[in-house]
CSV table of C-alpha atoms in Angstrom, one decimal:
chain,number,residue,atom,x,y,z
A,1,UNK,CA,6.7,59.3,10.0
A,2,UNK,CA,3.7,59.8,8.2
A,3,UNK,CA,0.6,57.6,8.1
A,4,UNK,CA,0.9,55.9,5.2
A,5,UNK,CA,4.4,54.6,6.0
A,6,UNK,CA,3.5,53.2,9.2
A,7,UNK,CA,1.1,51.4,7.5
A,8,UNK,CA,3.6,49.6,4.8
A,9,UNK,CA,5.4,48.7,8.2
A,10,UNK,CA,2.5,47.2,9.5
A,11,UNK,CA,1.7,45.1,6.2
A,12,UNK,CA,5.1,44.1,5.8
A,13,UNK,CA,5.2,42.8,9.3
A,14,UNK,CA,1.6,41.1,8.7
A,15,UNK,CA,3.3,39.5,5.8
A,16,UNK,CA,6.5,37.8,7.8
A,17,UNK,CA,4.3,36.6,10.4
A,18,UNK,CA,1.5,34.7,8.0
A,19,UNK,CA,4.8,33.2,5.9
A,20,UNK,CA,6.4,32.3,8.9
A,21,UNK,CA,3.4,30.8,10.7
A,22,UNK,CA,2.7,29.1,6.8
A,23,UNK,CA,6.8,27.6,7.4
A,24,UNK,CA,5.8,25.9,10.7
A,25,UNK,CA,2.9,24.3,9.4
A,26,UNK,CA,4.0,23.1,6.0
A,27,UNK,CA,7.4,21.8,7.7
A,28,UNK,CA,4.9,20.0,10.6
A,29,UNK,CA,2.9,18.5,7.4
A,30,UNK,CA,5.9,17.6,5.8
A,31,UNK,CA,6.9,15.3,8.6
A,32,UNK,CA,3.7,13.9,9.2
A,33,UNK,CA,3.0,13.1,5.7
A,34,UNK,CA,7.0,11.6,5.8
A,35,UNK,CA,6.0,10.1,8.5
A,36,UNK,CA,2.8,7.9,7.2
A,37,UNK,CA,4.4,6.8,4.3
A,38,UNK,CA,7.8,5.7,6.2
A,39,UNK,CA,5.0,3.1,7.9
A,40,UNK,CA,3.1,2.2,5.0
A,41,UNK,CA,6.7,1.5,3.8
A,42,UNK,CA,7.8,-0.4,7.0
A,43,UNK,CA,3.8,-2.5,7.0
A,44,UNK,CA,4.3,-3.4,3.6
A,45,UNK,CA,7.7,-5.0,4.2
A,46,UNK,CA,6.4,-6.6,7.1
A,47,UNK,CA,3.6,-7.9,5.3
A,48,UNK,CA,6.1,-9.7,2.3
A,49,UNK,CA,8.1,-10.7,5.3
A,50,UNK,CA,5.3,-12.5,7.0
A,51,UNK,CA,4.3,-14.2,3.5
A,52,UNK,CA,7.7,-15.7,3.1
A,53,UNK,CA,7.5,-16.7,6.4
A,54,UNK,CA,4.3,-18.9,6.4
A,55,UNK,CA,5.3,-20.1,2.8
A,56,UNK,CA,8.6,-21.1,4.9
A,57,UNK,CA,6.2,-22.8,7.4
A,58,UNK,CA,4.2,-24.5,5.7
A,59,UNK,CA,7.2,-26.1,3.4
A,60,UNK,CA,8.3,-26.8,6.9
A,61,UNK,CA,5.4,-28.5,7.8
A,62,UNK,CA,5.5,-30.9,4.7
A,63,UNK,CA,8.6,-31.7,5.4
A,64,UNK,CA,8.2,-33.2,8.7
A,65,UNK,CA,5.1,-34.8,8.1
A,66,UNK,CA,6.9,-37.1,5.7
A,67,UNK,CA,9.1,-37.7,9.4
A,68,UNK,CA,5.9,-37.8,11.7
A,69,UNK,CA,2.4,-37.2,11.7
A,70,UNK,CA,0.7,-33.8,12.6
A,71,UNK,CA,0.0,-35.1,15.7
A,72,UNK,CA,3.1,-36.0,16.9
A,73,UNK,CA,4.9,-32.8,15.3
A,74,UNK,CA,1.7,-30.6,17.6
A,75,UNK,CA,2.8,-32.2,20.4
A,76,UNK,CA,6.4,-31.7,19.9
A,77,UNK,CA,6.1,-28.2,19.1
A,78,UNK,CA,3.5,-27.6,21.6
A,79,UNK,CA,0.9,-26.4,18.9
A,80,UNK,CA,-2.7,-28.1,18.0
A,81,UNK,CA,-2.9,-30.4,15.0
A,82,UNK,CA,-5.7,-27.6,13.8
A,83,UNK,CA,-3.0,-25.1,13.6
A,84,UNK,CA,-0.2,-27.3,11.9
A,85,UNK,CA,-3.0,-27.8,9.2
A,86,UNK,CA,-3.8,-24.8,9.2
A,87,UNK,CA,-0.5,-23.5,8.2
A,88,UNK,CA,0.1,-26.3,6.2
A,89,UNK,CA,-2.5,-24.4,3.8
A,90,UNK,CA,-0.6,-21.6,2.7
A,91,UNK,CA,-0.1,-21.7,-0.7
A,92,UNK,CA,1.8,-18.5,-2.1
A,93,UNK,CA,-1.1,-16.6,-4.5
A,94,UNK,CA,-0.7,-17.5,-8.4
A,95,UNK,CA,-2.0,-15.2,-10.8
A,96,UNK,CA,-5.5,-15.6,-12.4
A,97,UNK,CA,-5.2,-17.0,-15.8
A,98,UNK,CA,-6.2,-15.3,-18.7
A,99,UNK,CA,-9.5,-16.0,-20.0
A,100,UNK,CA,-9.2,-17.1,-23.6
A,101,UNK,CA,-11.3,-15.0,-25.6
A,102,UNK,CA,-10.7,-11.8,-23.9
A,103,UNK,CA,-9.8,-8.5,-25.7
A,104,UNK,CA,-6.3,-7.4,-25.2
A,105,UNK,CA,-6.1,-4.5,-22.9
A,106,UNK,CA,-6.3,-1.4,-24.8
A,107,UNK,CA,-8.8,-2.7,-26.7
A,108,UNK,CA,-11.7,0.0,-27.5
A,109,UNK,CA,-14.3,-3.3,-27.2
A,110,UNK,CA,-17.0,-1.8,-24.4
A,111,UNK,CA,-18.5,-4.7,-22.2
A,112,UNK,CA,-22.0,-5.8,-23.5
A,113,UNK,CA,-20.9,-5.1,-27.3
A,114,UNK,CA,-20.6,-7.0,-30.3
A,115,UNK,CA,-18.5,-6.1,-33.2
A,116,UNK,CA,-18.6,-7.7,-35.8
A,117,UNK,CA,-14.6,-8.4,-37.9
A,118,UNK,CA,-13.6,-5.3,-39.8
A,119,UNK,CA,-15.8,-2.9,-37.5
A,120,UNK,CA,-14.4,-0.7,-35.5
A,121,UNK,CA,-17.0,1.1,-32.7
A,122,UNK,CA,-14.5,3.1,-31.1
A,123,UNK,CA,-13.6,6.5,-31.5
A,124,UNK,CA,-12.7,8.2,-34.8
């Protein structure tokens, strides 16, 4: 063999090892990264699960206290009055209400500007 071919042997060889070493860490990536997002998945659920829950509670709540005041439902449930009101609280988040006077999204109106009717400022 002459010195040149052992030398394409040598490259070739270099070349299976760095793609094969590149395999095992884009595979161990791969399941990391599948990994992290099957728990932001899992968390998120959790997090709407526990929502519905207290909105349950606290519908709960109201419910006996037309029964039975928050003391007597603590003690039957062996909670404090604090927490019962607590709970009571929840109040599933409604969306902000849209200012009137406020330009449409999309708009090209730029915060701190006045245009005045049949001008347009944005781009031509």
């Amino acid at each position: 063999m002459s010195e040149r071919e052992d030398r394409t042997v040598n490259v070739e060889e270099i070349k299976k090892r760095v793609e094969q070493a590149d395999r095992k860490r884009i595979q161990a990536r791969a399941e990391a990264a599948a990994l992290v997002g099957q728990r932001l998945t899992d968390r998120a659920a959790a997090q709407e699960h526990l929502k519905q829950t207290d909105t349950d509670l606290a519908a709960a709540i109201s419910g006996a206290n037309e029964l039975m005041n928050l003391a007597e439902l603590a003690s039957f449930v062996d909670s404090s009055v604090s927490k019962l009101t607590a709970a009571s609280k929840v109040r599933t988040p409604r969306k902000p209400r849209k200012e009137s006077g406020t330009p449409a999204s999309g708009s090209n109106h730029q915060p701190g500007t006045r245009t005045a009717p049949g001008q347009d400022h944005g781009p031509s």
